[in-house]
Amino acid sequence: MAAAKKSAKKTAKKATAKKAVASKAAKKNTATKAKASAAKTSATKSKRNMDDVVFEARDLRIHAIRDDGSELPIVKGVDFKVRRGEVVALIGESGSGKTTISLSALGYCKPGLQFAGGEALLMGENVIGKTTEELRESRGEKVAYLAQSAAATFNPSILINEQVTEAPVLHGTKTQEEADAKALQLYKALELPDPENIGSRYPHQVSGGQLQRLMAAMALCGEPDLLVLDEPTTALDVTTQIEVLKAFKGVIKEEGAAAIYVTHDLAVVAQIADHIVVLYNGEIKEAGPVDTIINSPQHPYTKRLMAAIKPLPEAGQGDGSSDDYLKDAPVLEVKDIDAGYGKSSDGKPKVMVLKDVNVAIERGKTVGIIGESGCGKSTLARVFAGLLPPSEGEIMLDGQGLAPDLKDRSREELKKIQFVYQMADTALNPRQQIKDILGRPVEFYSGLSGKQRRDRVNELLEMVELPLAFADRYPHELSGGQKQRVNLARALAADPEVVLCDEVTSALDTIVGANVIELLKGLRKKTGVSYVFISHDLSTVASFADEIVVLYAGRVAEQGPTDQVLSPPYHPYTRLLVSSVPEARVGWLEDTMARQESTAGIAGQVQLTEVGCPFFERCPLAIKGTCDTTNPPQRVDKNKHVIECHRELSELGG
Amino acid sequence: MTKKQEIEHYVAPYDEGVSFDELPDSEPTGRFRLSWSGWLGASIVAFWVFIAIFGPALAPLGENDLPFPDDYSEFQSPREGAWLGTDVSDRDILSRLMYGAGRTIGIAFAATVLAYFIGVILGIGAAISSPRVDMVVSRINDAFLSLPTIMLGLVVVAAVGSSIPVLIVTAGVIYATVVFRLARALGQEIMVMDFVEAAKVRGEGRWWIITREIWPNAAMPLLTDFGLRLIYVILFISSLSFLGLGVQPPQSDWGSMVRENLGALSYGQSVIPVLAPALAIATLTVAINLVVDDISAHSGGKLSKRL
Amino acid sequence: MTQLILKRLGIGLVTVLAVSLIIFFGTKILPGDAAQIRLGQSATPENVAAFRARLGLDQPYIVQYLAWLKNFIQGDLGTSLASDVPISSLIADRYHNTVIVSLLTAAIGVPISLGLGILAAMYPGTVYDRFLTLISVSLVAAPEFFTATLLVIFFVFVLDIGNAIVVGSTEGKGLFELIDHFALPITTLCFVIASQLIRMSRAAVLNVMSSPYIEMAILKGVSRRRIIFRHALLNAIGPIVNVVALNLAYLVTGVIVVEVYFGYNGLATLIVQGVQTRDYVLIQGLGMIFCLTYVILMLIADIAAYASNARLRHPK
């Protein structure tokens, strides 16, 4: 403790010392540049007219350079305009060229790419073909960039404040003091905690959601004319995303900047954009005002994108799985599970991840496990799979006890429970052909070989709707969605009774992910297989699961049939989750923020608590003195719908 | 937005019924081709391997024969009968070089193979065994690694004397420590990949996991490192020989030839007796390095290209 | 952080102990024992036995080891078997040449190579970078005596300055006279460590240069110079210090070859003599000194890497 304090003090001291040096340098800088900068600002100010076109792409073409020197067109002639005060969204799947196009506003191409034609006009000047020195003038001053991962884009060795204020100070548009003041104002506007001191920390000392907002401060500190935002909320949890979106939107409006917003998520676009450009394979398919595109899309591709938008998580969406396969005992069940990592001296895990979890999976049914990152949902899947034996509780297969450690399970038992990993890239051995990846479990579990094995592999490929010719390919020769299908086929090869799906659609584009879900539904109907479907995406789970388990910090907050969980009464956390899922409707963000009862949407360090409700600190309905000191009781609604909360069910209704 | 009316709605021309397939990921990288420097390196290595195998058969004279028995004087200049001149004992340098090639390359190659044999088995073994076993083995390995290789070599040679088998085993064991560390790191890296876990969940045995899941993925990086390790072993063996503690006379290898003839330089008599064997080692190791560099640059993405 | 350093120091200490075990028992497998070597073949068995008792060789190995370790810690390295002179005085006569050459090489070679390496990383793909890469790729794989031979040919045979061997005493010489005196060994070693240092410092900086935060700095309009010196170097310091320490540790072995090549007396030639005369007391003592230097340098490298890491300096 004492040491920590000391080091903190030291940091602060160092920071002030550094600041002094920096401001001295800045002063010197200003002295020489004062005149120029004054002239510059006034010139820019006078240009600030609502009619201004801040950025325009004219027949923009960008090619990739292959290893042998040949060129591959990535962007094939794109035209669009961004006016002052306007947010233009570039939307498309991965491979559509959206990020590449957005970077052209900075005159920048990722390594391996090059401009092949057309113009990128920033404030009327073409940035293509400018020298590095000329580009440096505009970058950070006229145009600023926000990347997808703030964690990677902050330099780990430099204090946050220096990074935030770097651009305007270097360009001489602000003195260090002015930049510091601007930064502070932005920290406050972005609702960052402890705005006075957050700048004198290192990037690893603040949370992911905070860093994302700090990156916005970094981009806005130089008061640029154009902001380029590259999927800035994609990596965040929904509850965090909504806060960050709100902060971005407010700040963009306030500063009157123009912005290019790159994303694949139409629901997010509806909240923040004025104008949408739909891209496919480096070409514009449709462009227009946000209302028009969202409400009456014309182009078949846009229609498809709109169709792939998941409906809001509400009661009554489930396809209704068949009851034909039901038996007396659930196929897989865990009772009163505690689990965690490491081992302390009393035999309990050092880090507790799951506490008192009960889940039963019926035949032919699907259980959705939902929660934010770090809530323990993947750990639960590992407990089912036998990869992490629980420290307490038991696992049952077909009503019989099942060994907690997979080493002690028989081959027949192993066969019945199959695991599908999130990242098909790492889940498939890059040195094995698809026929071996699928053939091995066939051979291993059913003892088939030769032609029988080949036939079964072909059958599996057909089941997951892949061409038979793929049998001879290696994983890297497949696209992301195809790999995920192979990943799924490998699990099916065992002819399992339960398939554990760990975030199987999270890494996929919307349309591809929707197709995989359709495939899962069809297989469930056809074979009677059960799923444990783990996801942070409530919409997907709502359309697919028969039962939902909401995990928060390793505890079950709420669980029950899908329709019951998604209708009142709600656990306050479920309520927060449900209301945070963005709707593809203009004005949703404002409506929600007006209604949002929880003021602390952004997850800090979520930790399993020994006593009290872990959601206490974020809960709008928390009862001080009760929720933080005693474990919440189980409130049973109808139909096995359970909510763990100190509040009465009637209080959780409205 | 007051300007909304002005914004035109653009729809690209399309045919009904055209499906929009999932866009392909980046293309698979093309087949590997050596650059010109890689080719240069490969041909030099091939040349020396040829000499190493057929050198003694092709050499104009025996290893210890005198080209000019009637005219004995050390460090004679190159002329017909001794194209690289003679050494400190008036032997034909060219012939000794051709005999020495086999010894230098052979010893180094055998030692590197041994180092890989020991290092890979123990390294991958440590990676898949329990943390406690892994820690003990790794700590012992670290202790050996923290010794300068030449010192270790000197201690062993001092203890048991120098002969070709001793050199091979010594170099093999010393460099096994480096291979161990690499193989263990690779093994650990692959062990945590999901496809290995998938095999475990399937119920595969340890042997299958090692041979079918880990090994195919570790083989390529290990092969690249083999070339690099070979260079270090050649340098190690040559340095020991140069210090007089490696290959013993009357046998010769390139390192000991440098030592024997050092006098030619210090007395300003002739350059070739020292330069020829030193150049032979340098061309071989540099050539191997060129090939290795080319391969690793390809697999790691040439940094200079990417920027 | 402090905990990490303490842990690293602990590991260092364990390593030194392990090293001492390896060196002590490594030399114990010598055929024939010290007394026999010291007294020669003609000595009677009684004489040998008496001598063994005097040296403590009749004690169990573990007792001998502990006694040897205790003496080593106290600075007593024992008596040479070959010449009956205390090892410490043998070392005292010889160490300055080795130390001078190593220090001068480090002082001259390290800054120049780092500068060249970082410069190459600043302008990747240029003619300068390619030339430097080619040279260092070549030199890194070439043996020391090849570099030395080229230098001798160039300076002694072509330019006709200096000597192919180092002769004369260093007594009373100033810094520049010393550099002149050891010009060829120092240059050789500089080339050897330079090739490694240039390659690895370039790679370390380029590795940092390909990270997203550097791309961010480029997109913020930060100048190339500031990107290198403020954003990249700060994060490359850890790896670079590591490389420097590794190469300085490498000097320990490189210096052996160079001393033999240029034929002057130093610790390295002493240890080669020790091996040739099977003077294992000498090998043990010198081996420990060389290994200790090596271990300490590696320790410094690791601690420097910790210290340059902001995450470790400022935990959450």
XYZ file of C-alpha atoms in Angstrom, chain B residues 122-286:
165
model
C 13.350 -32.308 -23.999
C 11.889 -28.953 -25.016
C 8.574 -30.250 -26.291
C 8.567 -32.736 -23.416
C 8.940 -29.885 -20.929
C 6.230 -27.882 -22.661
C 3.639 -30.621 -22.287
C 4.644 -31.963 -18.875
C 3.501 -30.707 -15.488
C 4.570 -27.213 -14.454
C 6.850 -28.601 -11.764
C 8.844 -30.861 -14.086
C 8.960 -28.064 -16.609
C 10.355 -25.648 -14.025
C 13.104 -27.999 -12.841
C 14.249 -28.854 -16.368
C 14.099 -25.218 -17.455
C 16.093 -23.966 -14.475
C 18.871 -26.485 -15.128
C 18.841 -25.455 -18.754
C 19.025 -21.782 -17.817
C 22.129 -22.453 -15.727
C 23.872 -23.982 -18.744
C 22.635 -21.176 -20.952
C 24.157 -18.613 -18.632
C 27.636 -19.940 -19.365
C 29.574 -18.633 -22.335
C 29.672 -21.529 -24.822
C 33.415 -21.342 -25.338
C 33.991 -21.642 -21.575
C 31.899 -24.792 -21.420
C 33.768 -26.182 -24.396
C 37.106 -25.404 -22.784
C 36.154 -27.113 -19.526
C 35.031 -30.280 -21.300
C 38.062 -30.423 -23.557
C 40.303 -29.868 -20.555
C 38.563 -32.725 -18.762
C 38.406 -35.425 -21.392
C 40.766 -34.295 -24.123
C 39.871 -33.468 -27.684
C 38.737 -35.869 -30.380
C 36.110 -35.694 -33.073
C 33.419 -37.613 -31.107
C 34.091 -35.439 -28.049
C 33.707 -32.304 -30.170
C 30.417 -33.500 -31.639
C 28.935 -34.455 -28.280
C 30.202 -31.286 -26.562
C 28.868 -28.941 -29.217
C 25.674 -30.975 -29.468
C 24.948 -30.776 -25.743
C 25.916 -27.115 -25.443
C 23.700 -26.054 -28.324
C 20.900 -28.365 -27.230
C 20.283 -25.832 -24.454
C 19.440 -23.162 -26.997
C 17.281 -25.528 -29.032
C 15.559 -26.606 -25.834
C 14.531 -23.075 -25.083
C 13.193 -22.506 -28.578
C 11.362 -25.834 -28.789
C 9.830 -25.310 -25.360
C 8.644 -21.810 -26.231
C 7.186 -23.054 -29.509
C 5.583 -26.013 -27.797
C 4.017 -23.814 -25.152
C 2.766 -21.390 -27.759
C 1.116 -24.172 -29.739
C -0.140 -25.955 -26.613
C -2.485 -23.088 -25.759
C -3.951 -22.937 -29.260
C -7.597 -23.907 -29.419
C -7.004 -26.746 -31.851
C -4.801 -28.536 -29.331
C -7.451 -28.068 -26.665
C -10.005 -29.343 -29.134
C -7.945 -32.510 -29.528
C -7.771 -32.870 -25.748
C -11.512 -32.401 -25.400
C -11.965 -35.051 -28.073
C -10.038 -37.373 -25.776
C -6.885 -37.762 -27.881
C -3.845 -39.251 -26.201
C -0.657 -37.382 -25.523
C 1.204 -39.070 -28.367
C -1.336 -38.011 -30.962
C -1.281 -34.446 -29.692
C 2.499 -34.266 -29.905
C 2.922 -35.905 -33.297
C -0.168 -34.654 -35.134
C -1.058 -31.347 -33.577
C 2.126 -29.795 -32.157
C 4.929 -31.172 -34.280
C 3.624 -30.190 -37.756
C 3.265 -26.622 -36.533
C 6.641 -26.482 -34.794
C 8.623 -28.089 -37.611
C 8.843 -25.078 -39.925
C 10.171 -22.536 -37.416
C 12.561 -25.146 -36.030
C 13.892 -25.863 -39.505
C 14.653 -22.187 -40.065
C 16.457 -22.083 -36.774
C 18.446 -25.178 -37.708
C 20.370 -23.154 -40.286
C 21.100 -20.430 -37.775
C 22.215 -22.961 -35.154
C 24.464 -24.655 -37.732
C 26.280 -21.362 -38.234
C 26.923 -20.985 -34.528
C 28.139 -24.567 -34.234
C 30.518 -24.096 -37.181
C 31.871 -20.961 -35.533
C 32.149 -22.746 -32.200
C 34.017 -25.745 -33.595
C 36.282 -23.509 -35.669
C 37.049 -21.301 -32.687
C 37.955 -24.315 -30.554
C 40.189 -25.614 -33.341
C 41.670 -22.174 -33.735
C 42.521 -22.173 -30.022
C 44.234 -25.532 -30.540
C 41.593 -27.393 -28.579
C 39.485 -28.772 -31.400
C 40.549 -31.055 -34.223
C 44.090 -32.219 -33.414
C 47.032 -32.530 -35.821
C 47.920 -34.232 -38.063
C 44.228 -34.072 -38.984
C 43.115 -30.688 -40.125
C 40.017 -28.613 -40.246
C 39.599 -25.028 -41.309
C 39.890 -23.583 -37.803
C 43.135 -25.344 -37.003
C 44.570 -24.363 -40.406
C 44.156 -20.709 -39.467
C 46.013 -21.347 -36.238
C 48.858 -23.322 -37.773
C 49.575 -20.669 -40.349
C 49.122 -17.589 -38.214
C 52.888 -17.090 -38.385
C 52.628 -16.287 -42.088
C 50.778 -13.129 -41.190
C 52.718 -12.034 -38.176
C 56.004 -12.264 -39.998
C 54.491 -10.582 -43.022
C 55.341 -13.461 -45.294
C 52.115 -14.415 -46.973
C 48.380 -13.868 -46.716
C 46.917 -16.933 -48.389
C 47.695 -19.607 -45.762
C 45.521 -17.751 -43.213
C 43.062 -16.118 -45.561
C 42.113 -19.276 -47.464
C 40.703 -21.306 -44.534
C 39.240 -18.200 -42.846
C 37.543 -17.260 -46.113
C 36.244 -20.815 -46.491
C 34.523 -20.657 -43.090
C 33.236 -17.149 -43.694
C 31.757 -17.935 -47.128
C 30.038 -21.021 -45.754
C 28.506 -19.367 -42.702
C 27.576 -16.166 -44.513
